[in-house]
Amino acid sequence: MSDRPSVLFVCVHNAGRSQMAAAWLSHLAGDTVEVRSAGSAPADQVNPAAIAAMAEVGIDIAAATPKVLTTEAVQESDVVITMGCGDACPIFPGKRYEDWQLPDPAGKSVDGVRPVRDEIRSRVETLIVSLRSTEVAEETA
């Protein structure tokens, strides 16, 4: 990993889970981590219920736009976290991959999205700890 690790969050539509995860990581880690998100079949817009659920915790993702997953985005990332994108994500040696099994917020109300939002926050907090542990291990190696 470089001085500033990069994390790519991938889900099918890049409209809910991956957008919330990217926003949480940016919010909680600040500029210590480079954050990307993408989708294997991006939607036209971010899920309005995800926007509302994140706004409840003071994070604005209203201006976010779904992006298509590219090979370059995967190559440029140290950690790739998939959320139900199946086999659409290319695999490269030396990358750290995680698959987060999370319910898809598509079609859910804000009440239905809140538990997903909160689970993502918990997982992002764990991810931040592991990224910092990796950085320390690399510095002492």
Backbone as a chain_set.jsonl record, in Angstrom:
{"seq": "MSDRPSVLFVCVHNAGRSQMAAAWLSHLAGDTVEVRSAGSAPADQVNPAAIAAMAEVGIDIAAATPKVLTTEAVQESDVVITMGCGDACPIFPGKRYEDWQLPDPAGKSVDGVRPVRDEIRSRVETLIVSLRSTEVAEETA", "coords": {"N": [[0.829, -1.177, 0.0], [0.38, 2.3, -0.614], [1.449, 5.523, 0.731], [-0.984, 6.59, 1.253], [-3.622, 4.658, 1.491], [-5.878, 3.197, -0.941], [-9.31, 2.643, -1.445], [-11.803, 0.794, -3.032], [-15.208, 0.646, -3.458], [-17.66, -1.562, -4.554], [-20.754, -2.157, -6.061], [-23.709, -3.411, -7.684], [-25.392, -1.343, -8.889], [-24.208, 1.003, -8.005], [-25.543, 2.851, -6.481], [-26.477, 2.782, -3.931], [-25.484, 0.93, -1.556], [-22.622, 0.971, -2.1], [-22.214, 3.692, -2.486], [-22.982, 4.724, 0.018], [-21.066, 3.465, 1.634], [-18.667, 4.537, 0.606], [-19.064, 7.211, 1.274], [-19.202, 7.058, 4.091], [-16.568, 6.156, 4.634], [-15.018, 8.291, 3.654], [-15.977, 10.289, 5.34], [-15.302, 9.341, 7.938], [-12.553, 8.695, 7.828], [-11.376, 10.81, 6.623], [-8.952, 12.59, 4.73], [-7.068, 10.605, 4.785], [-7.371, 8.286, 3.439], [-7.815, 7.221, 0.122], [-10.766, 7.259, -1.639], [-12.999, 5.377, -3.594], [-15.84, 4.557, -5.643], [-17.955, 2.349, -7.493], [-20.012, 0.771, -10.041], [-21.171, -2.308, -11.469], [-23.264, -2.239, -13.234], [-24.247, 0.618, -13.519], [-26.73, 2.755, -12.027], [-29.048, 5.41, -12.969], [-29.145, 7.381, -11.093], [-28.351, 8.179, -7.648], [-29.826, 6.283, -5.062], [-32.7, 7.679, -3.718], [-33.634, 7.121, -1.092], [-31.314, 6.256, 0.162], [-29.832, 8.596, 0.04], [-31.402, 10.202, 1.744], [-31.238, 8.715, 4.155], [-28.503, 8.903, 4.746], [-28.296, 11.66, 5.021], [-29.611, 12.0, 7.41], [-27.651, 11.413, 9.264], [-25.927, 13.422, 8.916], [-24.395, 13.395, 6.573], [-23.894, 14.277, 3.301], [-24.844, 12.975, 0.33], [-26.07, 13.719, -1.927], [-25.108, 14.889, -4.259], [-23.643, 12.942, -5.425], [-22.819, 10.667, -8.091], [-23.659, 7.707, -9.837], [-21.099, 5.541, -11.026], [-19.391, 3.772, -13.626], [-17.861, 0.603, -13.265], [-14.447, 0.154, -13.753], [-11.586, -1.493, -15.148], [-9.244, -0.137, -14.604], [-9.866, 1.303, -12.255], [-9.961, -0.757, -10.393], [-7.338, -1.742, -10.588], [-5.915, 0.464, -9.609], [-6.547, 0.53, -6.954], [-5.974, -0.375, -3.537], [-7.506, -1.894, -1.822], [-10.389, -3.734, -2.479], [-13.754, -3.726, -2.172], [-16.521, -5.639, -2.467], [-20.05, -5.717, -2.963], [-22.275, -7.604, -3.544], [-21.855, -7.736, -6.306], [-21.295, -9.885, -7.806], [-19.522, -11.781, -10.215], [-18.523, -9.665, -11.627], [-16.422, -8.032, -10.978], [-13.079, -7.456, -11.748], [-10.253, -9.542, -10.965], [-7.147, -9.052, -9.481], [-3.818, -10.035, -8.818], [-2.319, -9.549, -5.602], [-4.004, -7.644, -4.599], [-6.205, -6.683, -1.996], [-9.181, -8.214, -1.272], [-12.554, -8.005, -0.274], [-15.777, -9.284, 0.453], [-18.713, -7.928, 1.164], [-21.601, -8.986, 2.509], [-24.533, -7.6, 2.213], [-27.879, -6.348, 2.567], [-29.634, -5.248, -0.351], [-30.444, -1.906, -0.781], [-32.206, -1.0, -2.703], [-35.384, 0.012, -3.699], [-36.291, 0.109, -1.097], [-37.709, 1.823, 1.746], [-36.747, 4.794, 3.611], [-36.751, 3.936, 6.248], [-36.182, 1.236, 5.839], [-33.641, 1.389, 4.808], [-32.013, 2.424, 6.792], [-30.965, 0.367, 8.674], [-29.123, -0.908, 6.966], [-27.413, 1.199, 6.317], [-26.327, 1.667, 8.889], [-25.049, -0.772, 9.423], [-23.143, -0.717, 7.415], [-21.616, 1.472, 8.291], [-20.479, 0.378, 10.63], [-18.916, -1.688, 9.535], [-17.165, -0.164, 7.975], [-15.808, 1.24, 9.964], [-14.379, -0.884, 11.136], [-12.837, -1.57, 8.92], [-11.222, 0.74, 8.664], [-9.637, 0.536, 10.978], [-8.245, -1.806, 10.326], [-6.853, -0.958, 8.048], [-5.154, 0.959, 9.134], [-3.667, -0.66, 10.833], [-2.34, -2.24, 8.964], [-0.78, -0.281, 7.713], [0.942, 0.438, 9.827], [2.26, -2.006, 10.225], [3.605, -2.224, 7.78], [5.286, -0.028, 7.936], [7.016, -0.762, 9.963], [8.293, -2.92, 8.942]], "CA": [[0.0, 0.0, 0.0], [1.101, 3.562, -0.655], [1.296, 6.334, 1.943], [-2.424, 6.786, 1.442], [-4.275, 3.516, 0.844], [-7.098, 3.496, -1.682], [-10.353, 1.63, -1.291], [-12.858, 0.836, -4.038], [-16.441, -0.042, -3.093], [-18.356, -1.945, -5.778], [-22.024, -2.886, -6.045], [-24.235, -3.484, -9.046], [-25.897, -0.083, -9.428], [-23.461, 2.132, -7.452], [-26.576, 3.82, -6.14], [-26.89, 2.636, -2.543], [-24.476, 0.421, -0.626], [-21.262, 1.456, -2.365], [-22.203, 5.14, -2.258], [-22.99, 4.952, 1.463], [-19.772, 3.028, 2.162], [-17.669, 5.539, 0.223], [-19.322, 8.416, 2.068], [-18.776, 6.779, 5.464], [-15.109, 6.109, 4.712], [-14.539, 9.67, 3.499], [-16.364, 11.028, 6.544], [-14.615, 8.861, 9.139], [-11.095, 8.632, 7.661], [-10.887, 12.058, 6.048], [-8.096, 12.453, 3.553], [-6.035, 9.588, 5.004], [-7.67, 7.179, 2.547], [-8.428, 7.585, -1.151], [-12.019, 6.511, -1.697], [-13.654, 5.254, -4.897], [-16.97, 3.633, -5.715], [-18.373, 2.087, -8.867], [-20.993, -0.287, -10.191], [-21.06, -3.13, -12.678], [-24.346, -1.762, -14.105], [-24.65, 1.804, -12.761], [-28.057, 3.349, -12.167], [-29.045, 6.791, -13.45], [-28.993, 8.299, -9.962], [-28.224, 7.55, -6.335], [-31.1, 5.946, -4.432], [-33.162, 8.773, -2.851], [-33.725, 6.677, 0.305], [-29.939, 6.254, 0.669], [-29.493, 10.015, 0.25], [-32.115, 10.648, 2.947], [-30.701, 8.028, 5.33], [-27.191, 9.48, 5.05], [-28.533, 13.03, 5.483], [-29.991, 11.912, 8.831], [-26.431, 11.356, 10.09], [-25.107, 14.576, 8.583], [-23.525, 13.159, 5.415], [-24.617, 14.632, 2.088], [-24.422, 12.264, -0.889], [-27.02, 14.111, -2.968], [-24.415, 15.248, -5.504], [-22.919, 11.765, -5.94], [-23.386, 10.064, -9.29], [-23.174, 6.351, -10.09], [-20.015, 5.433, -12.001], [-19.177, 2.42, -14.129], [-16.662, -0.085, -12.799], [-13.426, -0.009, -14.787], [-10.404, -2.267, -14.77], [-8.28, 0.81, -14.047], [-10.233, 1.605, -10.869], [-9.547, -1.905, -9.581], [-5.873, -1.773, -10.587], [-5.401, 1.584, -8.83], [-7.015, 0.425, -5.569], [-5.307, -1.342, -2.677], [-8.549, -2.741, -1.254], [-11.612, -3.744, -3.279], [-14.845, -4.297, -1.377], [-17.692, -5.884, -3.295], [-21.322, -5.827, -2.244], [-23.29, -8.204, -4.395], [-21.658, -7.495, -7.748], [-21.034, -11.159, -8.459], [-18.226, -11.967, -10.855], [-18.243, -8.534, -12.508], [-15.219, -7.32, -10.544], [-11.85, -8.159, -12.138], [-9.371, -9.942, -9.872], [-5.729, -8.843, -9.749], [-2.971, -10.504, -7.723], [-1.762, -8.532, -4.721], [-5.055, -6.777, -4.076], [-7.014, -7.211, -0.898], [-10.6, -8.247, -1.635], [-13.547, -8.399, 0.73], [-17.144, -9.275, -0.047], [-19.635, -7.599, 2.246], [-22.962, -9.43, 2.247], [-25.455, -6.603, 2.762], [-29.117, -6.244, 1.786], [-29.689, -4.18, -1.341], [-31.456, -0.926, -0.379], [-33.077, -0.626, -3.825], [-36.803, -0.183, -3.465], [-36.632, 0.204, 0.321], [-37.957, 3.152, 2.3], [-35.667, 5.249, 4.488], [-36.76, 3.02, 7.404], [-35.531, 0.006, 5.421], [-32.239, 1.663, 4.485], [-31.246, 2.75, 8.019], [-30.135, -0.739, 9.184], [-28.029, -1.136, 6.019], [-26.502, 2.332, 6.568], [-25.641, 1.479, 10.17], [-24.153, -1.921, 9.263], [-22.015, -0.241, 6.609], [-20.748, 2.283, 9.159], [-19.744, -0.539, 11.499], [-17.897, -2.363, 8.729], [-16.167, 0.836, 7.588], [-14.97, 1.486, 11.148], [-13.468, -2.031, 11.217], [-11.918, -1.422, 7.795], [-10.255, 1.793, 8.994], [-8.689, -0.041, 11.942], [-7.366, -2.754, 9.629], [-5.961, -0.191, 7.172], [-4.128, 1.571, 9.987], [-2.806, -1.756, 11.302], [-1.501, -2.606, 7.818], [0.201, 0.793, 7.539], [1.944, 0.318, 10.905], [3.042, -3.205, 9.944], [4.486, -1.94, 6.653], [6.304, 0.938, 8.379], [8.002, -1.424, 10.839], [8.897, -4.039, 8.207]], "C": [[0.876, 1.245, 0.0], [0.937, 4.295, 0.667], [-0.173, 6.527, 2.284], [-3.131, 5.638, 0.731], [-5.527, 3.957, 0.088], [-8.044, 2.305, -1.584], [-11.407, 1.871, -2.366], [-14.033, 0.013, -3.538], [-17.231, -0.307, -4.37], [-19.674, -2.635, -5.447], [-22.613, -2.783, -7.442], [-24.561, -2.091, -9.59], [-25.125, 1.149, -8.965], [-24.413, 3.256, -7.054], [-26.984, 3.769, -4.675], [-25.732, 2.241, -1.652], [-23.095, 1.007, -0.86], [-21.163, 2.962, -2.173], [-22.18, 5.459, -0.762], [-21.643, 4.577, 2.077], [-18.681, 4.048, 1.844], [-17.838, 6.807, 1.056], [-18.895, 8.222, 3.525], [-17.255, 6.802, 5.581], [-14.515, 7.509, 4.577], [-14.801, 10.474, 4.772], [-15.515, 10.638, 7.759], [-13.091, 8.872, 9.029], [-10.513, 9.925, 7.096], [-10.014, 11.802, 4.839], [-6.973, 11.447, 3.744], [-6.211, 8.375, 4.102], [-8.259, 7.749, 1.254], [-9.631, 6.674, -1.35], [-12.603, 6.556, -3.105], [-14.897, 4.376, -4.736], [-17.379, 3.499, -7.173], [-19.389, 0.956, -8.882], [-20.808, -1.039, -11.487], [-22.139, -2.766, -13.694], [-24.948, -0.523, -13.437], [-26.064, 2.292, -13.08], [-27.914, 4.776, -12.709], [-28.792, 7.784, -12.327], [-28.835, 7.494, -8.675], [-29.624, 7.382, -5.748], [-31.525, 7.083, -3.483], [-33.275, 8.377, -1.376], [-32.333, 6.615, 0.938], [-29.48, 7.686, 0.941], [-30.122, 10.512, 1.55], [-31.547, 10.016, 4.206], [-29.337, 8.599, 5.728], [-27.335, 10.914, 5.557], [-28.911, 13.037, 6.968], [-28.784, 11.889, 9.761], [-25.433, 12.433, 9.681], [-24.149, 14.389, 7.418], [-24.35, 13.355, 4.148], [-24.046, 13.88, 0.888], [-25.321, 12.628, -2.065], [-26.338, 14.422, -4.296], [-23.653, 14.071, -6.116], [-23.613, 11.235, -7.191], [-22.822, 8.658, -9.467], [-22.144, 6.34, -11.224], [-19.848, 3.975, -12.411], [-17.855, 1.868, -13.589], [-15.693, -0.252, -13.963], [-12.281, -0.859, -14.248], [-9.381, -1.359, -14.1], [-8.585, 1.129, -12.589], [-9.803, 0.479, -9.941], [-8.024, -1.93, -9.471], [-5.288, -0.705, -9.666], [-5.771, 1.515, -7.347], [-6.239, -0.643, -4.815], [-6.293, -2.36, -2.129], [-9.796, -2.601, -2.125], [-12.679, -4.451, -2.454], [-16.071, -4.402, -2.263], [-18.915, -6.085, -2.414], [-22.38, -6.334, -3.2], [-23.095, -7.96, -5.878], [-21.294, -8.771, -8.484], [-19.634, -11.237, -9.029], [-17.824, -10.793, -11.724], [-16.937, -7.829, -12.17], [-13.973, -8.096, -10.955], [-10.954, -8.428, -10.933], [-7.921, -9.752, -10.316], [-4.916, -9.336, -8.561], [-2.453, -9.319, -6.899], [-2.773, -7.558, -4.16], [-5.745, -7.467, -2.911], [-8.48, -7.095, -1.308], [-11.427, -8.661, -0.43], [-14.904, -8.368, 0.054], [-18.066, -9.064, 1.139], [-21.039, -8.004, 1.816], [-23.923, -8.486, 2.971], [-26.733, -6.588, 1.93], [-29.042, -5.069, 0.813], [-30.778, -3.191, -0.929], [-32.403, -0.507, -1.499], [-34.529, -0.958, -3.488], [-37.236, -0.096, -2.01], [-36.915, 1.662, 0.699], [-36.744, 3.56, 3.14], [-35.592, 4.348, 5.724], [-36.04, 1.721, 7.066], [-34.049, 0.167, 5.132], [-31.399, 1.898, 5.736], [-30.409, 1.585, 8.549], [-28.944, -1.042, 8.271], [-26.973, -0.045, 6.223], [-25.674, 2.092, 7.828], [-24.672, 0.298, 10.126], [-22.926, -1.524, 8.439], [-21.073, 0.595, 7.46], [-19.884, 1.38, 10.038], [-18.615, -1.228, 10.727], [-16.798, -1.399, 8.288], [-15.256, 1.155, 8.768], [-13.953, 0.358, 11.327], [-12.42, -1.954, 10.108], [-10.837, -0.388, 8.099], [-9.206, 1.268, 9.964], [-7.723, -0.978, 11.228], [-6.412, -2.028, 8.681], [-4.827, 0.44, 7.975], [-3.173, 0.529, 10.509], [-1.84, -2.183, 10.201], [-0.418, -1.564, 7.601], [1.314, 0.684, 8.581], [2.838, -0.875, 10.634], [4.03, -2.954, 8.804], [5.607, -0.974, 7.046], [7.384, 0.268, 9.217], [8.707, -2.584, 10.154], [10.253, -3.651, 7.636]], "O": [[1.979, 1.24, 0.548], [0.358, 3.761, 1.613], [-0.55, 6.615, 3.453], [-3.231, 5.638, -0.496], [-6.154, 4.959, 0.433], [-7.638, 1.143, -1.632], [-11.846, 3.001, -2.584], [-13.887, -1.17, -3.231], [-17.45, 0.6, -5.173], [-19.711, -3.576, -4.655], [-22.04, -2.111, -8.3], [-24.054, -1.705, -10.644], [-25.361, 2.242, -9.481], [-24.135, 4.438, -7.258], [-27.753, 4.615, -4.217], [-25.071, 3.095, -1.061], [-22.46, 1.489, 0.078], [-20.123, 3.458, -1.739], [-21.453, 6.35, -0.323], [-21.135, 5.289, 2.943], [-17.868, 4.384, 2.706], [-16.853, 7.403, 1.491], [-18.297, 9.116, 4.124], [-16.711, 7.393, 6.513], [-13.6, 7.866, 5.318], [-13.95, 11.242, 5.22], [-15.065, 11.5, 8.514], [-12.405, 9.041, 10.038], [-9.296, 10.111, 7.09], [-10.291, 10.919, 4.027], [-6.023, 11.426, 2.961], [-5.318, 7.533, 4.005], [-9.098, 8.648, 1.289], [-9.516, 5.453, -1.239], [-12.693, 7.615, -3.725], [-14.988, 3.565, -3.815], [-17.179, 4.408, -7.979], [-19.602, 0.274, -7.879], [-20.347, -0.482, -12.482], [-21.946, -2.965, -14.894], [-26.03, -0.596, -12.855], [-26.523, 2.25, -14.222], [-26.804, 5.279, -12.884], [-28.294, 8.886, -12.559], [-29.139, 6.302, -8.619], [-30.49, 8.239, -5.921], [-30.793, 7.412, -2.55], [-33.037, 9.207, -0.499], [-32.188, 6.893, 2.129], [-28.822, 7.955, 1.945], [-29.46, 11.163, 2.359], [-31.387, 10.694, 5.221], [-29.052, 8.759, 6.915], [-26.578, 11.339, 6.43], [-28.571, 13.97, 7.695], [-28.883, 12.3, 10.917], [-24.257, 12.378, 10.04], [-23.187, 15.145, 7.285], [-25.367, 12.692, 3.944], [-22.908, 14.116, 0.481], [-25.334, 11.932, -3.081], [-26.938, 14.233, -5.354], [-23.085, 14.194, -7.201], [-24.832, 11.338, -7.333], [-21.627, 8.444, -9.266], [-22.295, 7.028, -12.234], [-20.13, 3.062, -11.635], [-16.865, 2.59, -13.478], [-16.069, -0.74, -15.029], [-12.049, -0.925, -13.041], [-8.724, -1.761, -13.14], [-7.67, 1.218, -11.771], [-9.335, 0.729, -8.83], [-7.482, -2.118, -8.382], [-4.272, -0.942, -9.013], [-5.342, 2.365, -6.567], [-5.889, -1.683, -5.373], [-5.969, -3.539, -1.985], [-10.206, -1.492, -2.465], [-12.53, -5.616, -2.085], [-16.596, -3.4, -2.748], [-18.823, -6.557, -1.28], [-23.269, -5.591, -3.615], [-24.063, -7.975, -6.638], [-21.012, -8.73, -9.682], [-18.671, -10.807, -8.394], [-16.87, -10.906, -12.494], [-16.4, -7.098, -13.003], [-13.809, -9.254, -10.571], [-10.906, -7.632, -9.996], [-7.516, -10.224, -11.379], [-5.285, -9.084, -7.414], [-2.187, -8.24, -7.429], [-2.427, -6.724, -3.322], [-5.845, -8.694, -2.867], [-8.958, -6.012, -1.647], [-11.046, -9.55, 0.331], [-15.156, -7.532, -0.813], [-18.18, -9.925, 2.012], [-21.599, -7.438, 0.877], [-24.096, -8.569, 4.187], [-26.682, -6.793, 0.717], [-28.458, -4.029, 1.119], [-31.927, -3.592, -0.745], [-33.323, 0.275, -1.257], [-34.848, -2.064, -3.05], [-38.425, -0.215, -1.713], [-36.429, 2.596, 0.062], [-35.828, 2.764, 3.35], [-34.501, 4.031, 6.196], [-35.355, 1.159, 7.921], [-33.288, -0.798, 5.199], [-30.204, 1.605, 5.744], [-29.234, 1.788, 8.854], [-27.87, -1.396, 8.757], [-25.779, -0.338, 6.293], [-24.459, 2.291, 7.826], [-23.597, 0.355, 10.722], [-21.808, -1.947, 8.733], [-19.855, 0.444, 7.362], [-18.681, 1.608, 10.168], [-17.492, -1.334, 11.221], [-15.627, -1.777, 8.233], [-14.05, 1.323, 8.586], [-12.79, 0.618, 11.636], [-11.246, -2.242, 10.339], [-9.661, -0.621, 7.819], [-8.015, 1.528, 9.79], [-6.52, -0.951, 11.49], [-5.266, -2.452, 8.528], [-3.676, 0.45, 7.537], [-1.976, 0.796, 10.622], [-0.669, -2.455, 10.463], [0.733, -1.91, 7.334], [2.492, 0.822, 8.251], [4.055, -0.779, 10.794], [5.168, -3.421, 8.858], [6.732, -1.082, 6.557], [8.542, 0.685, 9.186], [9.626, -3.171, 10.725], [10.906, -4.468, 6.987]]}, "num_chains": 1, "name": "protein.A"}
